XYZ file of C-alpha atoms in Angstrom:
343
model
C -23.600 3.579 -28.855
C -22.203 4.823 -25.203
C -21.597 2.273 -23.019
C -23.352 3.034 -19.352
C -21.612 0.147 -17.110
C -24.792 -0.370 -15.218
C -23.492 -3.412 -13.835
C -20.623 -1.646 -11.420
C -21.631 1.070 -9.361
C -19.557 3.121 -7.234
C -21.535 2.855 -3.821
C -20.313 5.628 -0.911
C -18.746 2.138 1.248
C -16.969 0.630 -1.836
C -17.464 -1.057 -5.434
C -20.724 -2.903 -5.824
C -20.401 -5.565 -8.869
C -23.570 -6.250 -9.095
C -24.891 -8.934 -11.016
C -22.206 -10.966 -8.328
C -23.706 -9.287 -6.028
C -20.206 -8.459 -4.409
C -17.744 -5.499 -3.916
C -14.205 -4.401 -3.702
C -12.593 -3.355 -1.287
C -15.905 -2.143 0.885
C -15.648 -0.121 3.788
C -18.116 -2.302 5.901
C -18.665 -5.901 6.832
C -20.752 -7.458 3.458
C -21.612 -11.294 2.301
C -18.804 -11.140 -0.401
C -16.107 -9.050 -0.776
C -12.903 -9.081 -3.409
C -9.964 -7.324 -1.745
C -6.790 -5.417 -3.296
C -4.525 -5.796 -0.393
C -4.358 -5.608 3.298
C -4.479 -2.195 4.448
C -6.726 -1.152 6.789
C -8.712 1.257 4.364
C -9.368 -1.489 2.110
C -9.606 -4.986 4.255
C -11.588 -4.618 6.683
C -12.716 -8.063 9.442
C -16.328 -9.204 9.619
C -16.894 -9.864 5.647
C -18.649 -13.586 4.798
C -16.145 -14.227 2.501
C -13.095 -12.884 1.210
C -11.145 -13.709 -1.838
C -8.064 -12.639 -2.314
C -3.919 -13.249 -3.194
C -2.900 -16.062 -0.344
C -0.095 -12.952 0.891
C -3.544 -10.811 1.399
C -5.584 -13.529 3.374
C -2.492 -14.308 5.378
C -2.022 -10.508 6.195
C -6.078 -10.083 6.873
C -5.494 -13.180 9.347
C -2.676 -11.838 11.070
C -4.139 -8.784 11.495
C -7.837 -9.521 12.177
C -8.167 -12.805 12.649
C -10.329 -13.418 10.121
C -9.974 -17.183 10.242
C -11.025 -17.383 14.085
C -13.516 -19.384 16.006
C -17.060 -17.968 16.881
C -18.503 -19.168 20.268
C -19.241 -22.502 18.607
C -16.252 -23.163 17.444
C -16.944 -22.616 13.676
C -15.087 -20.320 11.089
C -18.220 -18.413 10.034
C -15.506 -16.631 7.241
C -14.588 -18.146 4.669
C -11.262 -17.489 2.698
C -11.220 -17.860 -1.095
C -7.308 -17.653 -2.784
C -6.311 -16.260 -6.174
C -3.074 -16.660 -7.658
C -1.813 -14.056 -9.588
C -3.188 -14.178 -12.992
C -6.027 -16.935 -11.894
C -9.491 -15.845 -13.681
C -12.674 -17.158 -11.196
C -16.066 -16.843 -12.496
C -18.398 -14.900 -9.678
C -21.884 -14.971 -9.783
C -24.019 -13.298 -12.905
C -21.506 -13.737 -15.204
C -18.481 -12.170 -14.510
C -15.223 -13.115 -14.381
C -13.107 -11.536 -11.971
C -8.586 -11.736 -12.170
C -6.483 -9.992 -9.975
C -3.205 -8.891 -11.292
C 0.175 -7.418 -9.550
C -0.316 -3.941 -8.378
C 3.318 -3.565 -7.010
C 1.897 -1.653 -3.778
C 2.427 -4.445 -1.039
C 3.343 -7.843 -0.498
C -0.094 -9.744 -2.079
C -1.741 -6.261 -3.537
C -3.539 -6.873 -6.694
C -5.190 -5.045 -8.870
C -8.819 -6.712 -10.114
C -9.573 -7.184 -13.403
C -13.512 -7.305 -13.518
C -14.783 -8.752 -17.196
C -18.260 -8.534 -17.813
C -20.720 -8.584 -21.102
C -17.541 -8.025 -23.489
C -16.875 -5.098 -20.590
C -13.606 -4.630 -19.123
C -12.925 -2.587 -15.821
C -10.013 -2.803 -13.566
C -9.585 -2.111 -9.862
C -6.231 -0.624 -9.064
C -6.806 -0.746 -5.057
C -3.255 1.407 -4.703
C -0.269 0.732 -6.306
C 3.123 2.094 -7.745
C 5.508 2.003 -10.508
C 9.547 1.563 -8.956
C 10.679 -1.324 -8.800
C 10.124 -3.408 -5.192
C 11.908 -6.831 -4.080
C 9.296 -7.262 -1.805
C 5.952 -7.671 -3.848
C 6.031 -8.703 -7.987
C 6.159 -5.554 -10.042
C 2.664 -3.325 -11.509
C 0.817 -4.887 -14.790
C -0.236 -2.736 -17.410
C -3.625 -4.522 -18.127
C -5.740 -2.296 -21.440
C -9.664 -2.122 -20.347
C -12.085 0.410 -20.211
C -13.154 1.788 -17.336
C -9.720 2.048 -15.058
C -10.459 2.935 -11.503
C -7.259 5.038 -10.178
C -6.078 6.338 -6.686
C -4.822 9.489 -6.557
C -2.924 9.622 -3.397
C 0.215 11.165 -4.626
C -1.921 12.972 -7.323
C -0.177 16.426 -7.412
C 2.493 17.972 -9.891
C 4.550 17.969 -6.952
C 5.145 15.237 -5.683
C 8.307 13.634 -7.527
C 9.199 10.558 -5.671
C 13.000 10.136 -6.234
C 15.277 7.111 -6.976
C 15.095 5.130 -3.504
C 19.081 4.552 -3.939
C 19.254 7.839 -3.170
C 17.144 8.007 -0.139
C 19.092 4.863 1.294
C 22.604 6.249 0.502
C 21.248 8.937 2.954
C 19.963 7.303 5.851
C 23.822 4.903 5.253
C 25.855 8.384 4.856
C 24.020 9.247 8.059
C 25.049 6.065 9.734
C 28.764 6.409 8.685
C 29.065 9.634 9.810
C 27.443 9.097 13.472
C 28.741 5.461 14.685
C 27.909 6.151 18.090
C 24.029 6.820 17.236
C 21.341 4.966 15.467
C 19.524 5.703 13.066
C 15.839 5.489 13.926
C 13.375 4.878 10.894
C 9.479 5.657 11.229
C 7.586 3.209 8.688
C 3.848 2.025 8.346
C 4.145 -1.586 10.004
C 2.782 -3.327 6.924
C 4.897 -2.726 3.323
C 6.978 0.040 4.016
C 9.013 -1.416 6.813
C 9.729 -4.192 5.017
C 10.402 -2.296 1.806
C 13.113 -0.408 3.809
C 15.200 -3.408 5.063
C 14.844 -5.256 1.580
C 16.008 -1.575 -0.117
C 18.808 -1.805 2.541
C 19.961 -5.372 2.017
C 19.806 -4.384 -1.952
C 21.773 -1.281 -1.476
C 24.930 -4.190 0.611
C 23.843 -3.173 4.051
C 23.716 -6.303 5.669
C 24.133 -5.733 9.086
C 21.565 -6.786 12.387
C 18.460 -4.533 11.687
C 16.863 -3.824 15.063
C 12.496 -3.724 15.029
C 10.183 -2.523 17.569
C 8.208 -5.652 18.518
C 4.793 -4.273 16.709
C 6.974 -5.067 13.148
C 8.241 -8.538 14.534
C 4.942 -10.566 13.012
C 4.628 -9.077 10.182
C 8.441 -9.194 8.629
C 7.807 -13.062 9.843
C 4.890 -13.250 7.725
C 6.884 -11.887 4.875
C 9.771 -14.104 5.373
C 7.180 -17.028 5.564
C 5.950 -16.235 1.647
C 9.887 -15.699 1.023
C 10.856 -12.101 0.889
C 14.578 -12.671 2.788
C 14.557 -9.645 5.217
C 18.503 -10.568 6.352
C 19.377 -10.327 10.225
C 16.494 -8.814 12.327
C 16.349 -8.631 16.379
C 13.959 -7.026 18.707
C 15.076 -3.667 20.421
C 13.780 -5.233 23.338
C 16.485 -8.120 23.465
C 19.754 -6.021 22.689
C 21.833 -3.713 24.748
C 22.369 0.317 23.757
C 25.319 -0.607 23.022
C 25.395 -3.232 20.594
C 22.382 -0.473 18.987
C 25.417 1.809 18.296
C 25.891 2.734 14.718
C 22.658 0.425 13.149
C 19.416 0.802 11.791
C 16.239 0.614 14.322
C 13.242 0.488 12.068
C 9.535 1.340 14.019
C 5.691 2.289 12.937
C 6.120 6.052 12.851
C 3.754 6.500 16.266
C 7.265 5.159 18.095
C 9.157 8.076 17.175
C 8.699 10.548 19.637
C 7.164 7.818 22.125
C 9.087 7.017 25.664
C 9.999 3.487 23.821
C 13.010 5.371 21.991
C 14.225 6.143 25.172
C 16.104 2.605 25.337
C 17.916 3.522 21.778
C 21.811 5.491 21.854
C 20.994 8.791 20.768
C 18.612 8.256 17.485
C 18.319 10.009 14.347
C 15.090 10.630 14.029
C 14.027 9.531 10.280
C 10.664 8.666 8.769
C 9.724 6.912 5.196
C 7.544 8.679 3.837
C 6.337 9.818 0.576
C 4.366 12.643 2.704
C 8.034 13.945 3.397
C 7.804 15.540 0.273
C 6.362 18.214 2.119
C 8.997 19.846 4.652
C 5.936 20.923 7.036
C 4.780 17.546 7.567
C 8.674 16.432 8.572
C 8.587 19.429 11.275
C 5.369 18.030 12.464
C 6.409 14.971 13.400
C 10.422 16.347 14.698
C 12.041 14.509 11.964
C 15.754 14.857 11.238
C 16.158 13.145 8.490
C 13.235 13.014 5.837
C 13.269 9.950 3.690
C 10.926 9.982 0.718
C 9.953 6.546 -0.267
C 6.447 5.750 -1.542
C 4.525 2.681 -1.934
C 2.291 4.854 -3.950
C 2.584 6.498 -7.360
C 3.485 9.994 -8.115
C 1.857 12.208 -9.963
C 4.001 11.485 -13.290
C 3.293 7.732 -12.874
C -0.040 8.340 -12.065
C -0.793 10.054 -15.477
C 1.881 7.876 -17.539
C -0.156 4.679 -16.429
C -3.379 6.298 -17.363
C -1.500 7.014 -20.591
C -0.504 3.426 -20.737
C -3.602 1.350 -19.875
C -5.285 4.049 -22.651
C -9.282 3.148 -20.727
C -12.232 4.391 -22.577
C -13.054 6.353 -18.924
C -11.055 7.066 -15.179
C -12.570 6.768 -12.329
C -10.655 7.529 -9.280
C -11.153 7.031 -5.823
C -9.572 8.774 -3.378
C -6.776 10.987 -3.128
C -6.029 14.348 -5.102
C -9.129 13.452 -7.558
C -8.986 17.682 -8.755
C -6.058 17.809 -9.909
C -6.275 14.389 -12.014
C -9.388 15.347 -13.039
C -8.024 18.602 -14.846
C -5.293 16.643 -16.341
C -7.784 14.359 -18.315
C -9.406 17.279 -19.317
C -6.457 18.966 -20.575
C -5.766 15.470 -22.624
C -9.308 15.414 -23.398
C -9.890 12.269 -21.441
C -12.948 11.192 -19.873
C -12.570 10.540 -16.033
C -14.667 11.267 -13.147
C -14.061 11.134 -9.035
C -16.140 8.689 -6.245
C -17.507 9.467 -3.454
C -16.009 6.604 -1.122
C -16.119 6.685 2.360
C -12.970 5.349 4.551
C -10.318 5.560 2.722
C -7.509 7.676 4.655
C -3.771 8.551 4.052
C -1.210 6.181 5.758
C 1.991 6.968 6.723
C 2.869 5.474 3.348
């Protein structure tokens, strides 16, 4: 007898877990939310109660002040921390377990179990090692809800060690300049720094002010990023021969004029598309992604081996076609509010 999974419904504004009256990564404020990670298209302020890993809750507090007091001096939002591997019982007999997703600090897949059925909501994920967060854990289930940000065969991410070698090679070749790396403020910036350290680069790395608090938060959760210094506290000569990390929006901003003849780089999976690099005037494209590439998306489906795959956002058509060719059941969900980050 076919299962209908009536207890979990994809709605335009998120995944609705009906018996528990809870939502996963809702794009609008709800009474009860399970959140996979801290990026703005998955984590929103205004929920009555948010269940997430301690790291994600800390990120949400930093970015959205979810623990702020109201006019009466009370905190209307309730935060419920859940550790990796911990299972909590929701209303309606639904169990939720948070499992590492390997995307950014605190990111989790959520395993939902009800009436003998298992559903995994991945949020966003990657399969490459990342020194800033635990790796993705393959978990068998009946329904696998996956992203498809890079769901086209042309997207094959190179080894990150190769991209770090390109960056450091350019630095050595131009000791009187700096390399200015544009990197998304949550996750990508910290990963680039940590990967530079893993590549043996232990010099001071200079930061745009918008990255300082998030880098500090990573440090509070045990991620050692080495010596960092704000650009605003350094001279132009100090920064020659060094790496500077900034949000992508700062690459062509007036702010960059204080740097010593910067070589403009961008760390993103989208740098595989040359037109995107040209549009941003990027001299040194670095193909570094915090999402699974095409091969990793399809391999993950094979390893999880679900009865059905639901695709939440990204390049759905190609991944749907792959499922058809491999006699696997799949559907695309019409969710709103999920956007391509600067990954």
